[in-house]
Amino acid sequence: MSALVDLHCHGALGHEFGHESGGSAAAVAHHRAAGVGSVVASLVSARPDTLVGQVATLAPLVARGELAGIHLEGPFLSEERRGAHDPSVLTDPDLALVESLVSTCAEAGAPNALVQWTFAPERAGSGDLVAALARHGILPAVGHTDASAAVVAASLVAIADACGRPPLVTHLFNGMPPFHHRSGGPVAAALAAAARGDCVVELIADGVHVAAEVVRMVFETVGPEHVALVSDAMAATGLGDGAYEIGTLEVEVSGGVARLADGGSGRGSIAGSTSTLAQCVRWAVEVAGVPEADALTAASTTPAGILRP
Ligand SMILES: CC(=O)N[C@@H]1[C@@H](O)[C@H](O)[C@@H](COP(=O)(O)O)O[C@@H]1O
């Protein structure tokens, strides 16, 4: 069996990736001890100077081989589909931010540390963002989007053309409008593209984010070569219920489910998972009924192909 590869993970043991070096190392060690061989650290939307600082903290861990890379989840996301991202920092694509994060990684001795970047394709300037990311070998990932099926489909084609490989769709179903039979939205576009082999869809199989029958349906529809199981694990992973943070937003974890605590602008959105990827694989097999070999492919070979195309 290949080692598990988690492409989307925010932390563990009370630590969010990027906040400080020791905590970031402890978080990745927790996931690795749980059987996840490679972890990509995901950063939620933040101000540009904050993101530069967080990437500067994480790039040495990539250089040392502790982390497999860094994923920027925003800040070029839809306000409508922001989920647990701070609305005050969301913005249209900012190419200067891309360049400064790339330079920060190079200065830390990890020139290829940025592996993927989630954006909403309806944001103005998305085409230029895709071109810039492709130039730097960073895989654009479509997510936290309120775009139509047509806009998402066109963006997936544009990314494949620019990068010469299929793009990612960030946690399919979460952070996008639900599928409706008279308005298929991003889900329809992503499933059709994945079934053709033209994208890989992330799925958070933690028992909270996506129903068992939907997880099984995705595997049966697009096949495990086009699904990347991800944890989306936040700081409470490995600890108990209580008060935590994601970015600058307060989170309440109750019964293992993380939700924004603000009661106002965030509308109690789910705010990441409290499961490791190894626990997600177990849930996919034991509860969702995904064949074990398929769940393991989607948690190892498929995401490894995203990291090492
Ligand atoms: C770190 C992150 O962004 N995680 C997202 C969260 O933002 C979103 O609220 C949730 C549910 O999304 P949904 O309400 O669209 O299903 O999925 C993920 O936990």
PDB file of N, CA and C in Angstrom, residues 156-251:
ATOM      1  N   LEU A 156     -11.941  25.037 -15.786  1.00  0.00           N
ATOM      2  CA  LEU A 156     -11.207  23.765 -15.713  1.00  0.00           C
ATOM      3  C   LEU A 156     -10.455  23.482 -17.014  1.00  0.00           C
ATOM      4  N   VAL A 157     -11.085  23.811 -18.147  1.00  0.00           N
ATOM      5  CA  VAL A 157     -10.414  23.621 -19.445  1.00  0.00           C
ATOM      6  C   VAL A 157      -9.215  24.571 -19.553  1.00  0.00           C
ATOM      7  N   ALA A 158      -9.410  25.833 -19.140  1.00  0.00           N
ATOM      8  CA  ALA A 158      -8.322  26.827 -19.239  1.00  0.00           C
ATOM      9  C   ALA A 158      -7.139  26.414 -18.360  1.00  0.00           C
ATOM     10  N   ILE A 159      -7.426  25.875 -17.176  1.00  0.00           N
ATOM     11  CA  ILE A 159      -6.338  25.442 -16.285  1.00  0.00           C
ATOM     12  C   ILE A 159      -5.583  24.273 -16.920  1.00  0.00           C
ATOM     13  N   ALA A 160      -6.327  23.298 -17.441  1.00  0.00           N
ATOM     14  CA  ALA A 160      -5.677  22.139 -18.067  1.00  0.00           C
ATOM     15  C   ALA A 160      -4.795  22.578 -19.231  1.00  0.00           C
ATOM     16  N   ASP A 161      -5.298  23.535 -20.023  1.00  0.00           N
ATOM     17  CA  ASP A 161      -4.506  24.037 -21.160  1.00  0.00           C
ATOM     18  C   ASP A 161      -3.235  24.731 -20.672  1.00  0.00           C
ATOM     19  N   ALA A 162      -3.375  25.566 -19.629  1.00  0.00           N
ATOM     20  CA  ALA A 162      -2.228  26.357 -19.156  1.00  0.00           C
ATOM     21  C   ALA A 162      -1.204  25.486 -18.442  1.00  0.00           C
ATOM     22  N   CYS A 163      -1.669  24.473 -17.713  1.00  0.00           N
ATOM     23  CA  CYS A 163      -0.762  23.679 -16.860  1.00  0.00           C
ATOM     24  C   CYS A 163      -0.347  22.367 -17.507  1.00  0.00           C
ATOM     25  N   GLY A 164      -1.073  21.944 -18.542  1.00  0.00           N
ATOM     26  CA  GLY A 164      -0.755  20.666 -19.175  1.00  0.00           C
ATOM     27  C   GLY A 164      -1.102  19.478 -18.299  1.00  0.00           C
ATOM     28  N   ARG A 165      -1.992  19.680 -17.335  1.00  0.00           N
ATOM     29  CA  ARG A 165      -2.449  18.562 -16.504  1.00  0.00           C
ATOM     30  C   ARG A 165      -3.801  18.923 -15.905  1.00  0.00           C
ATOM     31  N   PRO A 166      -4.559  17.933 -15.456  1.00  0.00           N
ATOM     32  CA  PRO A 166      -5.899  18.206 -14.938  1.00  0.00           C
ATOM     33  C   PRO A 166      -5.845  18.983 -13.626  1.00  0.00           C
ATOM     34  N   PRO A 167      -6.738  19.961 -13.451  1.00  0.00           N
ATOM     35  CA  PRO A 167      -6.771  20.740 -12.218  1.00  0.00           C
ATOM     36  C   PRO A 167      -7.447  19.992 -11.077  1.00  0.00           C
ATOM     37  N   LEU A 168      -7.424  20.624  -9.927  1.00  0.00           N
ATOM     38  CA  LEU A 168      -8.128  20.129  -8.746  1.00  0.00           C
ATOM     39  C   LEU A 168      -9.415  20.914  -8.562  1.00  0.00           C
ATOM     40  N   VAL A 169     -10.402  20.285  -7.947  1.00  0.00           N
ATOM     41  CA  VAL A 169     -11.578  20.990  -7.448  1.00  0.00           C
ATOM     42  C   VAL A 169     -11.550  20.841  -5.926  1.00  0.00           C
ATOM     43  N   THR A 170     -11.517  21.975  -5.236  1.00  0.00           N
ATOM     44  CA  THR A 170     -11.345  21.975  -3.781  1.00  0.00           C
ATOM     45  C   THR A 170     -12.618  21.508  -3.083  1.00  0.00           C
ATOM     46  N   HIS A 171     -12.474  20.570  -2.179  1.00  0.00           N
ATOM     47  CA  HIS A 171     -13.582  19.917  -1.451  1.00  0.00           C
ATOM     48  C   HIS A 171     -14.940  20.066  -2.160  1.00  0.00           C
ATOM     49  N   LEU A 172     -15.120  19.163  -3.151  1.00  0.00           N
ATOM     50  CA  LEU A 172     -16.370  19.118  -3.928  1.00  0.00           C
ATOM     51  C   LEU A 172     -17.575  19.110  -2.977  1.00  0.00           C
ATOM     52  N   PHE A 173     -18.564  19.884  -3.310  1.00  0.00           N
ATOM     53  CA  PHE A 173     -19.821  20.081  -2.554  1.00  0.00           C
ATOM     54  C   PHE A 173     -19.705  21.144  -1.455  1.00  0.00           C
ATOM     55  N   ASN A 174     -18.571  21.237  -0.777  1.00  0.00           N
ATOM     56  CA  ASN A 174     -18.438  22.200   0.316  1.00  0.00           C
ATOM     57  C   ASN A 174     -17.856  23.510  -0.226  1.00  0.00           C
ATOM     58  N   GLY A 175     -18.536  24.615   0.109  1.00  0.00           N
ATOM     59  CA  GLY A 175     -18.078  25.907  -0.391  1.00  0.00           C
ATOM     60  C   GLY A 175     -18.525  26.160  -1.820  1.00  0.00           C
ATOM     61  N   MET A 176     -19.676  25.633  -2.189  1.00  0.00           N
ATOM     62  CA  MET A 176     -20.234  25.876  -3.536  1.00  0.00           C
ATOM     63  C   MET A 176     -21.732  25.619  -3.460  1.00  0.00           C
ATOM     64  N   PRO A 177     -22.525  26.141  -4.432  1.00  0.00           N
ATOM     65  CA  PRO A 177     -23.964  25.894  -4.366  1.00  0.00           C
ATOM     66  C   PRO A 177     -24.273  24.406  -4.500  1.00  0.00           C
ATOM     67  N   PRO A 178     -25.278  23.928  -3.791  1.00  0.00           N
ATOM     68  CA  PRO A 178     -25.644  22.516  -3.942  1.00  0.00           C
ATOM     69  C   PRO A 178     -26.149  22.219  -5.351  1.00  0.00           C
ATOM     70  N   PHE A 179     -25.919  20.997  -5.799  1.00  0.00           N
ATOM     71  CA  PHE A 179     -26.428  20.553  -7.106  1.00  0.00           C
ATOM     72  C   PHE A 179     -27.958  20.646  -7.126  1.00  0.00           C
ATOM     73  N   HIS A 180     -28.499  21.226  -8.169  1.00  0.00           N
ATOM     74  CA  HIS A 180     -29.955  21.227  -8.377  1.00  0.00           C
ATOM     75  C   HIS A 180     -30.219  20.794  -9.807  1.00  0.00           C
ATOM     76  N   HIS A 181     -31.284  20.037 -10.021  1.00  0.00           N
ATOM     77  CA  HIS A 181     -31.500  19.469 -11.366  1.00  0.00           C
ATOM     78  C   HIS A 181     -31.840  20.523 -12.411  1.00  0.00           C
ATOM     79  N   ARG A 182     -32.236  21.717 -12.000  1.00  0.00           N
ATOM     80  CA  ARG A 182     -32.424  22.791 -12.998  1.00  0.00           C
ATOM     81  C   ARG A 182     -31.279  23.793 -12.977  1.00  0.00           C
ATOM     82  N   SER A 183     -30.265  23.556 -12.117  1.00  0.00           N
ATOM     83  CA  SER A 183     -29.102  24.431 -12.050  1.00  0.00           C
ATOM     84  C   SER A 183     -27.963  23.633 -11.426  1.00  0.00           C
ATOM     85  N   GLY A 184     -27.178  22.979 -12.293  1.00  0.00           N
ATOM     86  CA  GLY A 184     -26.190  22.005 -11.800  1.00  0.00           C
ATOM     87  C   GLY A 184     -25.007  22.635 -11.089  1.00  0.00           C
ATOM     88  N   GLY A 185     -24.665  23.887 -11.472  1.00  0.00           N
ATOM     89  CA  GLY A 185     -23.599  24.624 -10.797  1.00  0.00           C
ATOM     90  C   GLY A 185     -22.241  23.946 -10.877  1.00  0.00           C
ATOM     91  N   PRO A 186     -21.322  24.338  -9.984  1.00  0.00           N
ATOM     92  CA  PRO A 186     -19.961  23.786  -9.999  1.00  0.00           C
ATOM     93  C   PRO A 186     -19.932  22.268  -9.844  1.00  0.00           C
ATOM     94  N   VAL A 187     -20.886  21.694  -9.106  1.00  0.00           N
ATOM     95  CA  VAL A 187     -20.869  20.243  -8.885  1.00  0.00           C
ATOM     96  C   VAL A 187     -21.051  19.511 -10.217  1.00  0.00           C
ATOM     97  N   ALA A 188     -22.016  19.970 -11.030  1.00  0.00           N
ATOM     98  CA  ALA A 188     -22.254  19.311 -12.329  1.00  0.00           C
ATOM     99  C   ALA A 188     -21.021  19.414 -13.217  1.00  0.00           C
ATOM    100  N   ALA A 189     -20.437  20.621 -13.253  1.00  0.00           N
ATOM    101  CA  ALA A 189     -19.251  20.809 -14.115  1.00  0.00           C
ATOM    102  C   ALA A 189     -18.093  19.946 -13.637  1.00  0.00           C
ATOM    103  N   ALA A 190     -17.888  19.896 -12.326  1.00  0.00           N
ATOM    104  CA  ALA A 190     -16.734  19.159 -11.794  1.00  0.00           C
ATOM    105  C   ALA A 190     -16.909  17.654 -11.989  1.00  0.00           C
ATOM    106  N   LEU A 191     -18.111  17.139 -11.715  1.00  0.00           N
ATOM    107  CA  LEU A 191     -18.321  15.695 -11.871  1.00  0.00           C
ATOM    108  C   LEU A 191     -18.170  15.270 -13.328  1.00  0.00           C
ATOM    109  N   ALA A 192     -18.697  16.086 -14.235  1.00  0.00           N
ATOM    110  CA  ALA A 192     -18.575  15.737 -15.659  1.00  0.00           C
ATOM    111  C   ALA A 192     -17.105  15.737 -16.086  1.00  0.00           C
ATOM    112  N   ALA A 193     -16.367  16.749 -15.636  1.00  0.00           N
ATOM    113  CA  ALA A 193     -14.939  16.818 -16.009  1.00  0.00           C
ATOM    114  C   ALA A 193     -14.168  15.654 -15.378  1.00  0.00           C
ATOM    115  N   ALA A 194     -14.445  15.346 -14.107  1.00  0.00           N
ATOM    116  CA  ALA A 194     -13.726  14.254 -13.445  1.00  0.00           C
ATOM    117  C   ALA A 194     -14.027  12.919 -14.121  1.00  0.00           C
ATOM    118  N   ALA A 195     -15.280  12.729 -14.543  1.00  0.00           N
ATOM    119  CA  ALA A 195     -15.650  11.472 -15.216  1.00  0.00           C
ATOM    120  C   ALA A 195     -14.909  11.313 -16.538  1.00  0.00           C
ATOM    121  N   ARG A 196     -14.573  12.450 -17.158  1.00  0.00           N
ATOM    122  CA  ARG A 196     -13.794  12.404 -18.413  1.00  0.00           C
ATOM    123  C   ARG A 196     -12.299  12.302 -18.142  1.00  0.00           C
ATOM    124  N   GLY A 197     -11.900  12.386 -16.880  1.00  0.00           N
ATOM    125  CA  GLY A 197     -10.465  12.383 -16.552  1.00  0.00           C
ATOM    126  C   GLY A 197      -9.854  13.764 -16.661  1.00  0.00           C
ATOM    127  N   ASP A 198     -10.690  14.806 -16.671  1.00  0.00           N
ATOM    128  CA  ASP A 198     -10.175  16.161 -16.893  1.00  0.00           C
ATOM    129  C   ASP A 198     -10.044  16.983 -15.608  1.00  0.00           C
ATOM    130  N   CYS A 199     -10.310  16.408 -14.452  1.00  0.00           N
ATOM    131  CA  CYS A 199      -9.981  17.060 -13.182  1.00  0.00           C
ATOM    132  C   CYS A 199      -9.997  15.998 -12.088  1.00  0.00           C
ATOM    133  N   VAL A 200      -9.462  16.375 -10.939  1.00  0.00           N
ATOM    134  CA  VAL A 200      -9.511  15.530  -9.733  1.00  0.00           C
ATOM    135  C   VAL A 200     -10.308  16.296  -8.696  1.00  0.00           C
ATOM    136  N   VAL A 201     -11.299  15.650  -8.093  1.00  0.00           N
ATOM    137  CA  VAL A 201     -12.126  16.324  -7.084  1.00  0.00           C
ATOM    138  C   VAL A 201     -11.702  15.886  -5.685  1.00  0.00           C
ATOM    139  N   GLU A 202     -11.483  16.880  -4.820  1.00  0.00           N
ATOM    140  CA  GLU A 202     -11.246  16.563  -3.409  1.00  0.00           C
ATOM    141  C   GLU A 202     -12.579  16.222  -2.754  1.00  0.00           C
ATOM    142  N   LEU A 203     -12.539  15.300  -1.794  1.00  0.00           N
ATOM    143  CA  LEU A 203     -13.728  14.956  -0.995  1.00  0.00           C
ATOM    144  C   LEU A 203     -13.312  14.862   0.469  1.00  0.00           C
ATOM    145  N   ILE A 204     -14.072  15.518   1.341  1.00  0.00           N
ATOM    146  CA  ILE A 204     -13.817  15.411   2.784  1.00  0.00           C
ATOM    147  C   ILE A 204     -14.725  14.306   3.327  1.00  0.00           C
ATOM    148  N   ALA A 205     -14.155  13.123   3.482  1.00  0.00           N
ATOM    149  CA  ALA A 205     -14.953  11.954   3.931  1.00  0.00           C
ATOM    150  C   ALA A 205     -14.789  11.778   5.437  1.00  0.00           C
ATOM    151  N   ASP A 206     -15.202  12.793   6.204  1.00  0.00           N
ATOM    152  CA  ASP A 206     -15.038  12.725   7.664  1.00  0.00           C
ATOM    153  C   ASP A 206     -16.327  12.346   8.371  1.00  0.00           C
ATOM    154  N   GLY A 207     -17.404  12.081   7.609  1.00  0.00           N
ATOM    155  CA  GLY A 207     -18.673  11.742   8.232  1.00  0.00           C
ATOM    156  C   GLY A 207     -19.508  12.955   8.585  1.00  0.00           C
ATOM    157  N   VAL A 208     -18.991  14.147   8.301  1.00  0.00           N
ATOM    158  CA  VAL A 208     -19.711  15.392   8.623  1.00  0.00           C
ATOM    159  C   VAL A 208     -19.987  16.204   7.352  1.00  0.00           C
ATOM    160  N   HIS A 209     -18.982  16.344   6.514  1.00  0.00           N
ATOM    161  CA  HIS A 209     -19.077  17.269   5.376  1.00  0.00           C
ATOM    162  C   HIS A 209     -19.947  16.782   4.230  1.00  0.00           C
ATOM    163  N   VAL A 210     -19.932  15.474   3.968  1.00  0.00           N
ATOM    164  CA  VAL A 210     -20.631  14.921   2.797  1.00  0.00           C
ATOM    165  C   VAL A 210     -21.288  13.599   3.225  1.00  0.00           C
ATOM    166  N   ALA A 211     -22.540  13.397   2.829  1.00  0.00           N
ATOM    167  CA  ALA A 211     -23.270  12.186   3.220  1.00  0.00           C
ATOM    168  C   ALA A 211     -22.628  10.930   2.616  1.00  0.00           C
ATOM    169  N   ALA A 212     -22.800   9.822   3.325  1.00  0.00           N
ATOM    170  CA  ALA A 212     -22.193   8.559   2.906  1.00  0.00           C
ATOM    171  C   ALA A 212     -22.564   8.193   1.469  1.00  0.00           C
ATOM    172  N   GLU A 213     -23.880   8.335   1.140  1.00  0.00           N
ATOM    173  CA  GLU A 213     -24.307   7.902  -0.202  1.00  0.00           C
ATOM    174  C   GLU A 213     -23.751   8.821  -1.294  1.00  0.00           C
ATOM    175  N   VAL A 214     -23.443  10.048  -0.918  1.00  0.00           N
ATOM    176  CA  VAL A 214     -22.875  10.982  -1.907  1.00  0.00           C
ATOM    177  C   VAL A 214     -21.397  10.642  -2.148  1.00  0.00           C
ATOM    178  N   VAL A 215     -20.687  10.317  -1.077  1.00  0.00           N
ATOM    179  CA  VAL A 215     -19.290   9.894  -1.232  1.00  0.00           C
ATOM    180  C   VAL A 215     -19.222   8.650  -2.119  1.00  0.00           C
ATOM    181  N   ARG A 216     -20.087   7.681  -1.848  1.00  0.00           N
ATOM    182  CA  ARG A 216     -20.092   6.440  -2.649  1.00  0.00           C
ATOM    183  C   ARG A 216     -20.444   6.745  -4.107  1.00  0.00           C
ATOM    184  N   MET A 217     -21.439   7.612  -4.294  1.00  0.00           N
ATOM    185  CA  MET A 217     -21.855   7.972  -5.659  1.00  0.00           C
ATOM    186  C   MET A 217     -20.695   8.605  -6.441  1.00  0.00           C
ATOM    187  N   VAL A 218     -19.915   9.462  -5.785  1.00  0.00           N
ATOM    188  CA  VAL A 218     -18.803  10.113  -6.492  1.00  0.00           C
ATOM    189  C   VAL A 218     -17.770   9.063  -6.922  1.00  0.00           C
ATOM    190  N   PHE A 219     -17.428   8.148  -6.024  1.00  0.00           N
ATOM    191  CA  PHE A 219     -16.471   7.092  -6.399  1.00  0.00           C
ATOM    192  C   PHE A 219     -17.010   6.267  -7.565  1.00  0.00           C
ATOM    193  N   GLU A 220     -18.296   5.936  -7.522  1.00  0.00           N
ATOM    194  CA  GLU A 220     -18.854   5.077  -8.577  1.00  0.00           C
ATOM    195  C   GLU A 220     -18.977   5.832  -9.899  1.00  0.00           C
ATOM    196  N   THR A 221     -19.102   7.159  -9.821  1.00  0.00           N
ATOM    197  CA  THR A 221     -19.308   7.957 -11.027  1.00  0.00           C
ATOM    198  C   THR A 221     -17.995   8.311 -11.729  1.00  0.00           C
ATOM    199  N   VAL A 222     -16.998   8.747 -10.940  1.00  0.00           N
ATOM    200  CA  VAL A 222     -15.773   9.249 -11.590  1.00  0.00           C
ATOM    201  C   VAL A 222     -14.572   8.323 -11.397  1.00  0.00           C
ATOM    202  N   GLY A 223     -14.671   7.369 -10.454  1.00  0.00           N
ATOM    203  CA  GLY A 223     -13.560   6.433 -10.235  1.00  0.00           C
ATOM    204  C   GLY A 223     -12.500   7.026  -9.311  1.00  0.00           C
ATOM    205  N   PRO A 224     -11.803   6.145  -8.570  1.00  0.00           N
ATOM    206  CA  PRO A 224     -10.855   6.605  -7.547  1.00  0.00           C
ATOM    207  C   PRO A 224      -9.625   7.317  -8.108  1.00  0.00           C
ATOM    208  N   GLU A 225      -9.381   7.192  -9.408  1.00  0.00           N
ATOM    209  CA  GLU A 225      -8.242   7.911 -10.012  1.00  0.00           C
ATOM    210  C   GLU A 225      -8.537   9.402 -10.119  1.00  0.00           C
ATOM    211  N   HIS A 226      -9.821   9.770  -9.921  1.00  0.00           N
ATOM    212  CA  HIS A 226     -10.187  11.185 -10.066  1.00  0.00           C
ATOM    213  C   HIS A 226     -10.786  11.753  -8.798  1.00  0.00           C
ATOM    214  N   VAL A 227     -10.542  11.060  -7.676  1.00  0.00           N
ATOM    215  CA  VAL A 227     -10.965  11.543  -6.349  1.00  0.00           C
ATOM    216  C   VAL A 227      -9.731  11.614  -5.464  1.00  0.00           C
ATOM    217  N   ALA A 228      -9.555  12.753  -4.786  1.00  0.00           N
ATOM    218  CA  ALA A 228      -8.519  12.853  -3.745  1.00  0.00           C
ATOM    219  C   ALA A 228      -9.227  13.023  -2.409  1.00  0.00           C
ATOM    220  N   LEU A 229      -9.172  11.994  -1.573  1.00  0.00           N
ATOM    221  CA  LEU A 229      -9.703  12.164  -0.219  1.00  0.00           C
ATOM    222  C   LEU A 229      -8.784  13.125   0.526  1.00  0.00           C
ATOM    223  N   VAL A 230      -9.372  14.093   1.220  1.00  0.00           N
ATOM    224  CA  VAL A 230      -8.590  15.060   2.008  1.00  0.00           C
ATOM    225  C   VAL A 230      -9.214  15.155   3.400  1.00  0.00           C
ATOM    226  N   SER A 231      -8.403  15.613   4.366  1.00  0.00           N
ATOM    227  CA  SER A 231      -8.938  15.717   5.728  1.00  0.00           C
ATOM    228  C   SER A 231      -9.567  17.083   6.004  1.00  0.00           C
ATOM    229  N   ASP A 232      -9.002  18.159   5.459  1.00  0.00           N
ATOM    230  CA  ASP A 232      -9.397  19.536   5.833  1.00  0.00           C
ATOM    231  C   ASP A 232      -9.307  19.697   7.356  1.00  0.00           C
ATOM    232  N   ALA A 233      -8.398  18.948   7.982  1.00  0.00           N
ATOM    233  CA  ALA A 233      -8.302  18.939   9.447  1.00  0.00           C
ATOM    234  C   ALA A 233      -7.899  20.297   9.988  1.00  0.00           C
ATOM    235  N   MET A 234      -8.591  20.740  11.046  1.00  0.00           N
ATOM    236  CA  MET A 234      -8.233  22.014  11.672  1.00  0.00           C
ATOM    237  C   MET A 234      -7.565  21.748  13.026  1.00  0.00           C
ATOM    238  N   ALA A 235      -7.329  22.839  13.766  1.00  0.00           N
ATOM    239  CA  ALA A 235      -6.465  22.745  14.949  1.00  0.00           C
ATOM    240  C   ALA A 235      -6.969  21.779  16.017  1.00  0.00           C
ATOM    241  N   ALA A 236      -8.273  21.538  16.087  1.00  0.00           N
ATOM    242  CA  ALA A 236      -8.798  20.661  17.142  1.00  0.00           C
ATOM    243  C   ALA A 236      -8.477  19.186  16.905  1.00  0.00           C
ATOM    244  N   THR A 237      -7.985  18.841  15.736  1.00  0.00           N
ATOM    245  CA  THR A 237      -7.684  17.433  15.423  1.00  0.00           C
ATOM    246  C   THR A 237      -6.669  16.882  16.439  1.00  0.00           C
ATOM    247  N   GLY A 238      -7.011  15.773  17.052  1.00  0.00           N
ATOM    248  CA  GLY A 238      -6.127  15.185  18.067  1.00  0.00           C
ATOM    249  C   GLY A 238      -6.419  15.689  19.469  1.00  0.00           C
ATOM    250  N   LEU A 239      -7.304  16.677  19.597  1.00  0.00           N
ATOM    251  CA  LEU A 239      -7.720  17.203  20.902  1.00  0.00           C
ATOM    252  C   LEU A 239      -9.236  17.039  21.020  1.00  0.00           C
ATOM    253  N   GLY A 240      -9.802  17.555  22.111  1.00  0.00           N
ATOM    254  CA  GLY A 240     -11.237  17.374  22.324  1.00  0.00           C
ATOM    255  C   GLY A 240     -12.053  18.580  21.890  1.00  0.00           C
ATOM    256  N   ASP A 241     -13.333  18.535  22.247  1.00  0.00           N
ATOM    257  CA  ASP A 241     -14.228  19.664  21.976  1.00  0.00           C
ATOM    258  C   ASP A 241     -13.735  20.908  22.718  1.00  0.00           C
ATOM    259  N   GLY A 242     -14.170  22.081  22.241  1.00  0.00           N
ATOM    260  CA  GLY A 242     -13.781  23.318  22.926  1.00  0.00           C
ATOM    261  C   GLY A 242     -13.699  24.482  21.960  1.00  0.00           C
ATOM    262  N   ALA A 243     -13.046  25.535  22.400  1.00  0.00           N
ATOM    263  CA  ALA A 243     -12.928  26.774  21.599  1.00  0.00           C
ATOM    264  C   ALA A 243     -11.587  26.782  20.877  1.00  0.00           C
ATOM    265  N   TYR A 244     -11.636  27.053  19.578  1.00  0.00           N
ATOM    266  CA  TYR A 244     -10.435  27.092  18.738  1.00  0.00           C
ATOM    267  C   TYR A 244     -10.550  28.283  17.798  1.00  0.00           C
ATOM    268  N   GLU A 245      -9.606  28.385  16.870  1.00  0.00           N
ATOM    269  CA  GLU A 245      -9.673  29.438  15.842  1.00  0.00           C
ATOM    270  C   GLU A 245      -9.358  28.822  14.492  1.00  0.00           C
ATOM    271  N   ILE A 246      -9.895  29.478  13.435  1.00  0.00           N
ATOM    272  CA  ILE A 246      -9.410  29.201  12.077  1.00  0.00           C
ATOM    273  C   ILE A 246      -9.140  30.573  11.479  1.00  0.00           C
ATOM    274  N   GLY A 247      -7.872  30.846  11.152  1.00  0.00           N
ATOM    275  CA  GLY A 247      -7.506  32.214  10.795  1.00  0.00           C
ATOM    276  C   GLY A 247      -7.797  33.124  11.978  1.00  0.00           C
ATOM    277  N   THR A 248      -8.555  34.195  11.733  1.00  0.00           N
ATOM    278  CA  THR A 248      -8.903  35.117  12.825  1.00  0.00           C
ATOM    279  C   THR A 248     -10.296  34.825  13.380  1.00  0.00           C
ATOM    280  N   LEU A 249     -10.958  33.787  12.871  1.00  0.00           N
ATOM    281  CA  LEU A 249     -12.345  33.524  13.261  1.00  0.00           C
ATOM    282  C   LEU A 249     -12.421  32.498  14.394  1.00  0.00           C
ATOM    283  N   GLU A 250     -13.348  32.740  15.319  1.00  0.00           N
ATOM    284  CA  GLU A 250     -13.516  31.816  16.437  1.00  0.00           C
ATOM    285  C   GLU A 250     -14.353  30.608  16.013  1.00  0.00           C
ATOM    286  N   VAL A 251     -13.942  29.448  16.522  1.00  0.00           N
ATOM    287  CA  VAL A 251     -14.589  28.182  16.162  1.00  0.00           C
ATOM    288  C   VAL A 251     -14.975  27.458  17.450  1.00  0.00           C
TER     289      VAL A 251
END
